[in-house]
mmCIF file of C-alpha atoms in Angstrom:
data_model
loop_
_atom_site.group_PDB
_atom_site.id
_atom_site.type_symbol
_atom_site.label_atom_id
_atom_site.label_comp_id
_atom_site.label_asym_id
_atom_site.label_seq_id
_atom_site.Cartn_x
_atom_site.Cartn_y
_atom_site.Cartn_z
ATOM 1 C CA MET A 20 105.644 134.204 110.485
ATOM 2 C CA SER A 21 107.184 132.452 107.475
ATOM 3 C CA GLU A 22 105.611 129.333 105.991
ATOM 4 C CA PRO A 23 107.296 126.041 106.949
ATOM 5 C CA THR A 24 109.624 124.700 104.298
ATOM 6 C CA ALA A 25 108.271 121.646 102.510
ATOM 7 C CA THR A 26 110.423 118.530 102.671
ATOM 8 C CA PRO A 27 110.976 116.147 99.748
ATOM 9 C CA HIS A 28 108.931 113.628 101.734
ATOM 10 C CA THR A 29 105.987 116.023 101.985
ATOM 11 C CA ASP A 30 106.142 117.011 98.328
ATOM 12 C CA LEU A 31 106.417 113.444 97.028
ATOM 13 C CA SER A 32 103.752 112.033 99.337
ATOM 14 C CA ILE A 33 101.348 114.754 98.178
ATOM 15 C CA ARG A 34 102.174 113.976 94.562
ATOM 16 C CA ALA A 35 101.648 110.272 95.196
ATOM 17 C CA ALA A 36 98.160 110.939 96.568
ATOM 18 C CA GLU A 37 97.332 113.125 93.569
ATOM 19 C CA LEU A 38 98.585 110.501 91.126
ATOM 20 C CA ASP A 39 96.551 107.780 92.817
ATOM 21 C CA ALA A 40 93.448 109.969 92.734
ATOM 22 C CA ALA A 41 93.861 110.494 88.973
ATOM 23 C CA ASP A 42 94.734 106.853 88.223
ATOM 24 C CA GLU A 43 92.054 105.115 86.129
ATOM 25 C CA LEU A 44 93.338 101.711 87.258
ATOM 26 C CA PHE A 45 93.412 102.470 90.989
ATOM 27 C CA LYS A 46 89.940 101.001 91.584
ATOM 28 C CA LEU A 47 91.154 97.625 90.305
ATOM 29 C CA ARG A 48 92.940 97.156 93.620
ATOM 30 C CA GLU A 49 89.506 96.178 94.985
ATOM 31 C CA ARG A 50 89.642 93.024 92.865
ATOM 32 C CA PHE A 51 92.454 91.664 95.064
ATOM 33 C CA ALA A 52 92.631 90.409 98.652
ATOM 34 C CA LEU A 53 95.647 92.341 99.905
ATOM 35 C CA PRO A 54 96.686 92.405 103.582
ATOM 36 C CA GLU A 55 96.262 95.729 105.346
ATOM 37 C CA GLY A 56 99.370 97.828 105.863
ATOM 38 C CA VAL A 57 101.537 95.907 103.390
ATOM 39 C CA VAL A 58 103.195 97.312 100.282
ATOM 40 C CA TYR A 59 103.491 94.320 97.975
ATOM 41 C CA LEU A 60 106.228 94.723 95.372
ATOM 42 C CA ASP A 61 106.933 91.062 94.687
ATOM 43 C CA GLY A 62 104.231 90.354 92.128
ATOM 44 C CA ASN A 63 106.987 89.552 89.653
ATOM 45 C CA SER A 64 107.577 86.425 91.773
ATOM 46 C CA LEU A 65 104.059 85.656 93.006
ATOM 47 C CA GLY A 66 101.032 87.752 92.167
ATOM 48 C CA ALA A 67 98.546 88.814 94.834
ATOM 49 C CA LEU A 68 95.371 86.821 95.469
ATOM 50 C CA PRO A 69 92.397 87.895 93.321
ATOM 51 C CA ALA A 70 89.343 88.217 95.558
ATOM 52 C CA ALA A 71 87.200 85.901 93.409
ATOM 53 C CA VAL A 72 89.548 82.906 93.643
ATOM 54 C CA PRO A 73 88.766 81.465 97.112
ATOM 55 C CA GLY A 74 85.048 81.183 96.397
ATOM 56 C CA ARG A 75 85.639 79.660 92.974
ATOM 57 C CA VAL A 76 88.078 77.076 94.323
ATOM 58 C CA ALA A 77 85.666 76.183 97.117
ATOM 59 C CA ASP A 78 82.921 75.608 94.548
ATOM 60 C CA VAL A 79 85.182 73.459 92.365
ATOM 61 C CA VAL A 80 86.123 71.297 95.356
ATOM 62 C CA SER A 81 82.771 71.024 97.111
ATOM 63 C CA ARG A 82 80.314 70.984 94.212
ATOM 64 C CA GLU A 83 82.077 70.141 90.950
ATOM 65 C CA TRP A 84 84.326 67.492 92.473
ATOM 66 C CA GLY A 85 82.364 66.631 95.620
ATOM 67 C CA GLU A 86 78.887 66.372 94.079
ATOM 68 C CA LEU A 87 79.200 66.055 90.318
ATOM 69 C CA LEU A 88 82.275 63.868 90.572
ATOM 70 C CA ILE A 89 83.491 62.593 87.200
ATOM 71 C CA ARG A 90 80.547 64.242 85.420
ATOM 72 C CA SER A 91 82.362 67.563 85.792
ATOM 73 C CA TRP A 92 84.731 66.688 82.965
ATOM 74 C CA ASP A 93 81.780 67.362 80.678
ATOM 75 C CA GLU A 94 79.162 69.218 82.706
ATOM 76 C CA SER A 95 81.575 71.705 84.316
ATOM 77 C CA GLY A 96 83.842 72.076 81.294
ATOM 78 C CA TRP A 97 86.950 70.583 82.858
ATOM 79 C CA TRP A 98 88.000 68.904 79.630
ATOM 80 C CA THR A 99 88.129 72.130 77.600
ATOM 81 C CA ALA A 100 89.786 74.234 80.312
ATOM 82 C CA PRO A 101 93.315 74.258 78.777
ATOM 83 C CA GLU A 102 92.219 75.874 75.521
ATOM 84 C CA ARG A 103 89.425 77.959 77.072
ATOM 85 C CA ILE A 104 91.813 79.558 79.562
ATOM 86 C CA GLY A 105 94.393 79.905 76.810
ATOM 87 C CA ASP A 106 91.895 82.088 74.977
ATOM 88 C CA LEU A 107 91.609 84.288 78.090
ATOM 89 C CA ILE A 108 95.386 84.790 78.154
ATOM 90 C CA ALA A 109 95.601 85.369 74.394
ATOM 91 C CA PRO A 110 94.531 89.053 74.318
ATOM 92 C CA LEU A 111 96.969 89.858 77.128
ATOM 93 C CA VAL A 112 99.893 88.757 74.946
ATOM 94 C CA GLY A 113 98.521 89.793 71.557
ATOM 95 C CA ALA A 114 97.394 86.412 70.240
ATOM 96 C CA ALA A 115 94.238 85.340 68.453
ATOM 97 C CA PRO A 116 92.043 82.605 69.941
ATOM 98 C CA GLY A 117 93.200 79.051 69.319
ATOM 99 C CA ARG A 118 96.920 79.748 69.609
ATOM 100 C CA ILE A 119 97.543 79.196 73.314
ATOM 101 C CA VAL A 120 97.051 76.092 75.418
ATOM 102 C CA VAL A 121 97.408 76.094 79.214
ATOM 103 C CA GLY A 122 98.946 73.307 81.269
ATOM 104 C CA ASP A 123 102.173 71.916 82.731
ATOM 105 C CA SER A 124 105.003 74.145 83.974
ATOM 106 C CA THR A 125 106.983 76.773 82.098
ATOM 107 C CA SER A 126 109.945 74.399 81.967
ATOM 108 C CA VAL A 127 107.893 71.596 80.422
ATOM 109 C CA ASN A 128 106.362 73.962 77.884
ATOM 110 C CA LEU A 129 109.777 75.367 77.046
ATOM 111 C CA PHE A 130 111.027 71.845 76.371
ATOM 112 C CA LYS A 131 108.088 71.258 74.026
ATOM 113 C CA ALA A 132 108.703 74.576 72.281
ATOM 114 C CA LEU A 133 112.454 74.153 71.776
ATOM 115 C CA VAL A 134 112.321 70.563 70.576
ATOM 116 C CA GLY A 135 109.256 71.348 68.476
ATOM 117 C CA ALA A 136 111.033 74.332 66.917
ATOM 118 C CA ALA A 137 114.111 72.251 66.107
ATOM 119 C CA ARG A 138 111.920 69.632 64.458
ATOM 120 C CA LEU A 139 110.094 72.294 62.437
ATOM 121 C CA VAL A 140 113.416 73.589 61.125
ATOM 122 C CA ALA A 141 114.658 70.077 60.331
ATOM 123 C CA ALA A 142 111.428 69.238 58.536
ATOM 124 C CA ARG A 143 111.478 72.261 56.263
ATOM 125 C CA GLY A 144 113.957 70.831 53.786
ATOM 126 C CA GLY A 145 115.301 72.826 50.864
ATOM 127 C CA ALA A 146 117.243 76.019 51.268
ATOM 128 C CA GLU A 147 115.852 76.839 54.688
ATOM 129 C CA SER A 148 117.370 73.785 56.366
ATOM 130 C CA GLY A 149 120.807 74.413 54.925
ATOM 131 C CA ALA A 150 122.488 71.065 54.323
ATOM 132 C CA GLU A 151 119.890 69.677 51.918
ATOM 133 C CA SER A 152 120.600 72.439 49.401
ATOM 134 C CA GLY A 153 124.360 72.328 49.749
ATOM 135 C CA GLY A 154 124.534 75.034 52.415
ATOM 136 C CA GLU A 155 125.644 74.746 56.018
ATOM 137 C CA PRO A 156 123.463 72.576 58.267
ATOM 138 C CA ARG A 157 121.512 74.429 60.932
ATOM 139 C CA THR A 158 123.150 73.115 64.071
ATOM 140 C CA GLU A 159 123.005 75.978 66.588
ATOM 141 C CA LEU A 160 120.542 76.781 69.349
ATOM 142 C CA LEU A 161 121.251 80.362 70.393
ATOM 143 C CA VAL A 162 120.286 80.974 74.018
ATOM 144 C CA ASP A 163 120.006 84.267 75.886
ATOM 145 C CA ALA A 164 123.181 84.274 77.997
ATOM 146 C CA THR A 165 121.345 86.138 80.786
ATOM 147 C CA THR A 166 118.448 83.684 80.859
ATOM 148 C CA PHE A 167 116.784 82.304 83.961
ATOM 149 C CA PRO A 168 118.928 79.252 84.849
ATOM 150 C CA THR A 169 116.188 76.664 84.297
ATOM 151 C CA ASP A 170 115.700 77.895 80.740
ATOM 152 C CA GLY A 171 119.361 77.187 80.156
ATOM 153 C CA TYR A 172 119.102 73.702 81.635
ATOM 154 C CA ILE A 173 116.088 72.897 79.460
ATOM 155 C CA ALA A 174 117.792 74.317 76.379
ATOM 156 C CA ALA A 175 120.825 72.103 76.959
ATOM 157 C CA SER A 176 118.622 69.014 77.233
ATOM 158 C CA ALA A 177 116.614 69.965 74.145
ATOM 159 C CA ALA A 178 119.871 70.464 72.238
ATOM 160 C CA ARG A 179 121.119 67.012 73.202
ATOM 161 C CA MET A 180 117.868 65.483 72.002
ATOM 162 C CA THR A 181 117.876 67.285 68.649
ATOM 163 C CA GLY A 182 121.587 67.274 67.838
ATOM 164 C CA LEU A 183 121.985 71.024 68.205
ATOM 165 C CA THR A 184 124.760 72.915 69.956
ATOM 166 C CA VAL A 185 123.894 75.548 72.548
ATOM 167 C CA VAL A 186 125.533 78.924 71.897
ATOM 168 C CA PRO A 187 125.069 81.482 74.710
ATOM 169 C CA VAL A 188 124.619 85.003 73.329
ATOM 170 C CA GLU A 189 123.957 88.337 74.997
ATOM 171 C CA PRO A 190 120.623 89.627 73.641
ATOM 172 C CA ALA A 191 122.237 92.854 72.389
ATOM 173 C CA GLU A 192 124.687 90.771 70.340
ATOM 174 C CA LEU A 193 122.076 88.419 68.953
ATOM 175 C CA PRO A 194 121.643 89.988 65.479
ATOM 176 C CA ALA A 195 125.367 89.688 64.825
ATOM 177 C CA ALA A 196 125.417 86.066 66.038
ATOM 178 C CA LEU A 197 122.676 84.903 63.655
ATOM 179 C CA GLY A 198 123.782 83.020 60.578
ATOM 180 C CA PRO A 199 123.189 80.066 58.289
ATOM 181 C CA ARG A 200 123.918 77.627 61.127
ATOM 182 C CA THR A 201 121.233 79.098 63.411
ATOM 183 C CA ALA A 202 118.240 76.826 63.872
ATOM 184 C CA VAL A 203 116.420 78.129 66.963
ATOM 185 C CA VAL A 204 116.805 81.160 69.231
ATOM 186 C CA LEU A 205 115.592 81.399 72.842
ATOM 187 C CA VAL A 206 115.252 84.824 74.460
ATOM 188 C CA ASN A 207 113.657 86.119 77.662
ATOM 189 C CA HIS A 208 111.415 89.107 76.991
ATOM 190 C CA VAL A 209 112.425 90.716 80.316
ATOM 191 C CA ASP A 210 115.604 89.946 82.237
ATOM 192 C CA TYR A 211 114.517 88.569 85.604
ATOM 193 C CA ARG A 212 117.420 90.198 87.485
ATOM 194 C CA SER A 213 117.626 93.701 86.052
ATOM 195 C CA GLY A 214 114.171 94.227 84.572
ATOM 196 C CA ARG A 215 115.664 95.009 81.151
ATOM 197 C CA LEU A 216 113.105 94.683 78.349
ATOM 198 C CA HIS A 217 114.482 93.125 75.188
ATOM 199 C CA ASP A 218 113.405 94.093 71.692
ATOM 200 C CA LEU A 219 110.914 91.369 70.807
ATOM 201 C CA PRO A 220 109.796 92.875 67.469
ATOM 202 C CA GLY A 221 113.317 93.630 66.242
ATOM 203 C CA LEU A 222 114.955 90.415 67.410
ATOM 204 C CA THR A 223 112.102 88.264 66.105
ATOM 205 C CA ALA A 224 112.384 89.910 62.694
ATOM 206 C CA ALA A 225 116.152 89.328 62.663
ATOM 207 C CA VAL A 226 115.736 85.664 63.628
ATOM 208 C CA ARG A 227 113.141 85.049 60.947
ATOM 209 C CA ALA A 228 115.245 86.866 58.324
ATOM 210 C CA ALA A 229 118.068 84.458 59.154
ATOM 211 C CA GLY A 230 115.765 81.502 58.468
ATOM 212 C CA ALA A 231 115.587 80.426 62.105
ATOM 213 C CA LEU A 232 112.719 80.196 64.602
ATOM 214 C CA ALA A 233 112.260 82.409 67.655
ATOM 215 C CA VAL A 234 111.073 81.091 71.029
ATOM 216 C CA TRP A 235 110.281 83.732 73.674
ATOM 217 C CA ASP A 236 109.934 83.351 77.442
ATOM 218 C CA LEU A 237 107.240 85.804 78.596
ATOM 219 C CA CYS A 238 107.306 85.070 82.333
ATOM 220 C CA HIS A 239 108.274 88.624 83.298
ATOM 221 C CA SER A 240 106.284 90.519 80.667
ATOM 222 C CA ALA A 241 102.841 88.933 80.216
ATOM 223 C CA GLY A 242 100.346 90.963 82.209
ATOM 224 C CA ALA A 243 102.706 93.914 82.618
ATOM 225 C CA LEU A 244 103.097 95.211 79.072
ATOM 226 C CA PRO A 245 101.890 94.593 75.506
ATOM 227 C CA VAL A 246 103.644 91.663 73.828
ATOM 228 C CA GLY A 247 102.162 91.380 70.330
ATOM 229 C CA LEU A 248 102.926 87.741 69.556
ATOM 230 C CA ASP A 249 100.843 87.603 66.376
ATOM 231 C CA ALA A 250 101.671 91.097 65.176
ATOM 232 C CA HIS A 251 105.421 90.592 65.502
ATOM 233 C CA GLY A 252 105.555 87.132 63.946
ATOM 234 C CA VAL A 253 106.720 85.202 66.996
ATOM 235 C CA ASP A 254 106.990 81.486 66.252
ATOM 236 C CA LEU A 255 106.611 79.967 69.719
ATOM 237 C CA ALA A 256 106.373 81.359 73.229
ATOM 238 C CA VAL A 257 105.943 80.151 76.785
ATOM 239 C CA GLY A 258 105.131 81.817 80.068
ATOM 240 C CA CYS A 259 104.047 81.274 83.640
ATOM 241 C CA THR A 260 100.782 82.551 85.105
ATOM 242 C CA TYR A 261 101.671 83.096 88.766
ATOM 243 C CA LYS A 262 103.455 86.449 88.387
ATOM 244 C CA TYR A 263 101.661 89.380 86.739
ATOM 245 C CA LEU A 264 98.729 87.119 85.789
ATOM 246 C CA ASN A 265 98.098 86.324 89.487
ATOM 247 C CA GLY A 266 97.180 82.672 88.973
ATOM 248 C CA GLY A 267 98.522 81.441 92.313
ATOM 249 C CA PRO A 268 101.573 79.451 93.435
ATOM 250 C CA GLY A 269 102.460 76.808 90.879
ATOM 251 C CA SER A 270 99.574 77.735 88.591
ATOM 252 C CA PRO A 271 99.841 76.123 85.151
ATOM 253 C CA ALA A 272 101.917 77.737 82.431
ATOM 254 C CA TYR A 273 101.049 78.174 78.760
ATOM 255 C CA LEU A 274 102.394 77.442 75.300
ATOM 256 C CA TYR A 275 101.830 79.644 72.254
ATOM 257 C CA ILE A 276 102.128 78.097 68.792
ATOM 258 C CA ALA A 277 101.791 80.466 65.824
ATOM 259 C CA GLU A 278 98.985 79.394 63.522
ATOM 260 C CA ARG A 279 101.378 78.855 60.596
ATOM 261 C CA HIS A 280 103.276 76.226 62.620
ATOM 262 C CA GLN A 281 100.414 74.332 64.222
ATOM 263 C CA ALA A 282 99.836 71.729 61.514
ATOM 264 C CA ALA A 283 103.512 70.691 61.527
ATOM 265 C CA PHE A 284 104.285 71.114 65.241
ATOM 266 C CA ASP A 285 105.689 67.820 66.529
ATOM 267 C CA SER A 286 105.656 67.810 70.323
ATOM 268 C CA PRO A 287 108.331 65.746 72.072
ATOM 269 C CA LEU A 288 105.712 64.901 74.722
ATOM 270 C CA PRO A 289 102.764 63.372 72.864
ATOM 271 C CA GLY A 290 100.162 62.497 75.469
ATOM 272 C CA TRP A 291 96.666 61.138 75.341
ATOM 273 C CA ASN A 292 95.229 64.612 75.958
ATOM 274 C CA SER A 293 96.706 65.882 72.691
ATOM 275 C CA HIS A 294 95.495 62.903 70.645
ATOM 276 C CA ALA A 295 92.989 63.592 67.879
ATOM 277 C CA GLU A 296 90.729 60.958 69.474
ATOM 278 C CA PRO A 297 91.827 60.805 73.116
ATOM 279 C CA PHE A 298 89.168 58.337 74.225
ATOM 280 C CA ALA A 299 89.744 55.917 71.365
ATOM 281 C CA MET A 300 92.778 54.666 73.311
ATOM 282 C CA SER A 301 94.459 53.622 70.090
ATOM 283 C CA PRO A 302 98.091 52.464 70.189
ATOM 284 C CA GLY A 303 99.144 54.885 67.448
ATOM 285 C CA TYR A 304 99.464 58.598 68.111
ATOM 286 C CA VAL A 305 97.622 61.070 65.863
ATOM 287 C CA PRO A 306 97.939 64.681 67.060
ATOM 288 C CA ALA A 307 94.919 66.923 67.507
ATOM 289 C CA ASP A 308 94.550 69.969 65.308
ATOM 290 C CA GLY A 309 95.758 73.390 66.368
ATOM 291 C CA ALA A 310 97.420 74.377 69.624
ATOM 292 C CA LEU A 311 95.738 71.410 71.315
ATOM 293 C CA ARG A 312 98.711 69.304 70.264
ATOM 294 C CA GLY A 313 100.591 71.140 73.010
ATOM 295 C CA ARG A 314 98.570 69.288 75.652
ATOM 296 C CA VAL A 315 100.090 66.206 77.301
ATOM 297 C CA GLY A 316 98.357 64.504 80.221
ATOM 298 C CA THR A 317 95.350 65.072 82.446
ATOM 299 C CA PRO A 318 95.007 68.793 83.299
ATOM 300 C CA ASP A 319 95.594 69.931 86.894
ATOM 301 C CA ILE A 320 92.011 71.064 87.345
ATOM 302 C CA LEU A 321 92.129 72.705 90.778
ATOM 303 C CA SER A 322 94.924 75.134 89.911
ATOM 304 C CA MET A 323 93.664 75.453 86.335
ATOM 305 C CA LEU A 324 90.252 76.708 87.441
ATOM 306 C CA ALA A 325 91.788 78.924 90.129
ATOM 307 C CA LEU A 326 93.733 80.554 87.283
ATOM 308 C CA GLU A 327 90.561 80.981 85.257
ATOM 309 C CA ALA A 328 88.926 82.827 88.146
ATOM 310 C CA ALA A 329 92.069 84.927 88.658
ATOM 311 C CA LEU A 330 92.038 86.081 85.049
ATOM 312 C CA GLY A 331 88.702 87.733 85.746
ATOM 313 C CA VAL A 332 90.602 90.707 87.185
ATOM 314 C CA TRP A 333 91.449 91.604 83.577
ATOM 315 C CA ASP A 334 87.827 92.197 82.574
ATOM 316 C CA GLY A 335 87.664 95.581 80.852
ATOM 317 C CA VAL A 336 91.386 96.293 81.355
ATOM 318 C CA ASP A 337 93.478 97.769 78.538
ATOM 319 C CA VAL A 338 97.026 96.379 78.498
ATOM 320 C CA GLU A 339 98.283 99.657 77.015
ATOM 321 C CA ALA A 340 96.927 101.490 80.083
ATOM 322 C CA VAL A 341 98.670 98.938 82.307
ATOM 323 C CA ARG A 342 101.944 99.638 80.520
ATOM 324 C CA ALA A 343 101.533 103.405 80.867
ATOM 325 C CA LYS A 344 100.957 103.074 84.608
ATOM 326 C CA SER A 345 103.852 100.637 84.975
ATOM 327 C CA LEU A 346 106.261 103.147 83.472
ATOM 328 C CA ALA A 347 104.830 105.979 85.549
ATOM 329 C CA LEU A 348 105.129 103.903 88.742
ATOM 330 C CA THR A 349 108.710 102.850 88.118
ATOM 331 C CA ASP A 350 109.669 106.425 87.134
ATOM 332 C CA PHE A 351 108.117 107.761 90.331
ATOM 333 C CA PHE A 352 109.752 105.102 92.504
ATOM 334 C CA LEU A 353 113.173 105.915 91.043
ATOM 335 C CA GLU A 354 112.511 109.615 91.628
ATOM 336 C CA CYS A 355 111.634 108.921 95.269
ATOM 337 C CA VAL A 356 114.712 106.738 95.720
ATOM 338 C CA GLU A 357 116.908 109.522 94.360
ATOM 339 C CA ALA A 358 115.264 112.063 96.673
ATOM 340 C CA TYR A 359 115.292 109.975 99.849
ATOM 341 C CA VAL A 360 118.169 107.505 99.797
ATOM 342 C CA PRO A 361 121.584 108.775 100.931
ATOM 343 C CA ALA A 362 123.872 109.428 97.965
ATOM 344 C CA GLY A 363 125.943 106.490 96.831
ATOM 345 C CA ARG A 364 124.021 103.855 98.801
ATOM 346 C CA VAL A 365 122.140 102.286 95.862
ATOM 347 C CA GLU A 366 122.657 101.932 92.125
ATOM 348 C CA SER A 367 119.833 101.190 89.716
ATOM 349 C CA VAL A 368 120.601 98.373 87.303
ATOM 350 C CA THR A 369 117.245 98.777 85.573
ATOM 351 C CA PRO A 370 117.439 100.746 82.310
ATOM 352 C CA ALA A 371 116.226 104.340 82.491
ATOM 353 C CA ALA A 372 114.879 104.245 78.927
ATOM 354 C CA HIS A 373 111.225 103.226 78.794
ATOM 355 C CA ALA A 374 111.781 101.119 75.687
ATOM 356 C CA GLU A 375 114.240 98.977 77.648
ATOM 357 C CA ARG A 376 112.381 98.655 80.954
ATOM 358 C CA GLY A 377 109.983 95.971 82.105
ATOM 359 C CA SER A 378 107.786 96.437 85.178
ATOM 360 C CA GLN A 379 110.377 96.137 87.910
ATOM 361 C CA VAL A 380 113.220 98.127 89.413
ATOM 362 C CA ALA A 381 116.422 96.427 90.528
ATOM 363 C CA LEU A 382 118.722 98.294 92.897
ATOM 364 C CA ARG A 383 122.248 97.192 93.767
ATOM 365 C CA THR A 384 123.408 97.825 97.337
ATOM 366 C CA ASP A 385 125.708 96.461 100.006
ATOM 367 C CA ASP A 386 124.177 93.933 102.410
ATOM 368 C CA ALA A 387 121.207 93.562 100.084
ATOM 369 C CA ALA A 388 119.930 90.386 101.751
ATOM 370 C CA ALA A 389 119.814 92.044 105.178
ATOM 371 C CA VAL A 390 118.253 95.198 103.748
ATOM 372 C CA MET A 391 115.462 93.244 102.095
ATOM 373 C CA LYS A 392 114.831 91.277 105.265
ATOM 374 C CA GLU A 393 114.390 94.553 107.150
ATOM 375 C CA LEU A 394 112.158 96.000 104.422
ATOM 376 C CA ILE A 395 109.869 92.981 104.706
ATOM 377 C CA ALA A 396 109.813 93.333 108.508
ATOM 378 C CA ARG A 397 108.609 96.913 107.996
ATOM 379 C CA GLY A 398 105.817 95.893 105.636
ATOM 380 C CA VAL A 399 107.458 96.487 102.256
ATOM 381 C CA ILE A 400 107.756 93.184 100.429
ATOM 382 C CA GLY A 401 110.203 92.900 97.552
ATOM 383 C CA ASP A 402 112.846 90.263 96.996
ATOM 384 C CA PHE A 403 116.598 89.704 96.972
ATOM 385 C CA ARG A 404 118.683 88.327 94.127
ATOM 386 C CA HIS A 405 122.204 87.093 94.807
ATOM 387 C CA PRO A 406 124.627 88.674 95.371
ATOM 388 C CA ASP A 407 123.572 92.307 95.876
ATOM 389 C CA VAL A 408 120.274 93.142 94.161
ATOM 390 C CA LEU A 409 117.034 94.401 95.691
ATOM 391 C CA ARG A 410 114.203 93.669 93.272
ATOM 392 C CA PHE A 411 110.868 95.513 93.295
ATOM 393 C CA GLY A 412 108.063 94.408 90.987
ATOM 394 C CA PHE A 413 105.291 96.871 90.133
ATOM 395 C CA THR A 414 101.964 95.244 89.283
ATOM 396 C CA PRO A 415 99.815 98.136 88.043
ATOM 397 C CA LEU A 416 96.512 96.422 88.835
ATOM 398 C CA TYR A 417 97.083 96.702 92.587
ATOM 399 C CA VAL A 418 100.202 98.811 93.245
ATOM 400 C CA GLY A 419 99.732 102.550 93.653
ATOM 401 C CA PHE A 420 101.957 105.611 93.747
ATOM 402 C CA ALA A 421 101.630 105.921 97.536
ATOM 403 C CA ASP A 422 103.002 102.371 97.727
ATOM 404 C CA ALA A 423 106.005 103.393 95.628
ATOM 405 C CA GLU A 424 106.648 106.460 97.813
ATOM 406 C CA ARG A 425 106.393 104.483 101.055
ATOM 407 C CA ALA A 426 108.728 101.784 99.733
ATOM 408 C CA ALA A 427 111.396 104.329 98.804
ATOM 409 C CA ARG A 428 111.016 106.166 102.119
ATOM 410 C CA THR A 429 111.295 102.929 104.088
ATOM 411 C CA LEU A 430 114.355 101.871 102.112
ATOM 412 C CA ALA A 431 115.979 105.243 102.785
ATOM 413 C CA GLY A 432 115.329 104.918 106.512
ATOM 414 C CA ILE A 433 116.990 101.517 106.615
ATOM 415 C CA LEU A 434 120.041 102.619 104.637
ATOM 416 C CA ALA A 435 120.424 105.831 106.621
ATOM 417 C CA ALA A 436 120.494 103.817 109.822
#
């Protein structure tokens, strides 16, 4: 009797099990509270719940707030949470301690960064600012034309406040668009729709060579791949913490200010929390030293400390290993999609080249909204982006190769039907 012929499903499911067994990060899944039977591929919208968070939040509410009351600002370290948690995020994005402060939303931090960058450029004087030395004035704020819409809204408001003109530019065309009029450049590290990874080192170098300042949005890269803010000379950066950093819905964002800019950084939102002597209650504003001048008002302690507990999942984790697994996962998922899905039913809009890929796969298909709804009903959670994109985020700390295989197989079953 002849041996039964193996199917692509059999071969790929066996490979998935072997890859999971050899994966050095697979055990990290235990650090998360994931529902049974669910493949969660939407961590690029909302990260999964770290197992340590519920207990920590309960302690903050019942003991630190309920028993210690206002004493917790000192005794429980509430007051220093924004910079302390910033130092936990710093190694995940390649920053030294003292360069990141946590608080507010990404949008608020982006507003601080863009206005602050424009003021830094204006304050330089001499040849770098253009007009003062007889050159052209720096009047342009170049904005990633593919940016998340809110970034564009904030950029437009920041431009009105600082007298700049917004110039939308495709990231690939950015080097050619730079010139003596460029003041500030805003770019997303990873395109939220397609998962395309933009060249942070190269674009930052080009911006700085043009005499401008670079502001990067790290929402879709921090926690998924190495960023290298210090090493690559980034001026300012912002990011959320509820995606790959798993901080929880609406968890506070962060602001990175390069050390060389901290002494001159002039925030457009000077609050009492960023005052050099916050409890002096003086009528005149004197900014604190360092990245602390990025603080504004009273920190949102409950979500702040939930984030701190969530960041514990990164203990002992190498971001380079996370990146290697991310690429392997997305490669394997695309291989499974090609093997299972009927020809012509989906088109990947995520770059095939590793150097251009974040940690997600975006597939274009007809009736994408209905397809995603059915995927979720079958226990595979991704998300839909208008008008025709299925988006799957791969968080290497808790997503495995068997998850990728099951997601592709489930998608194929829906499209075949």
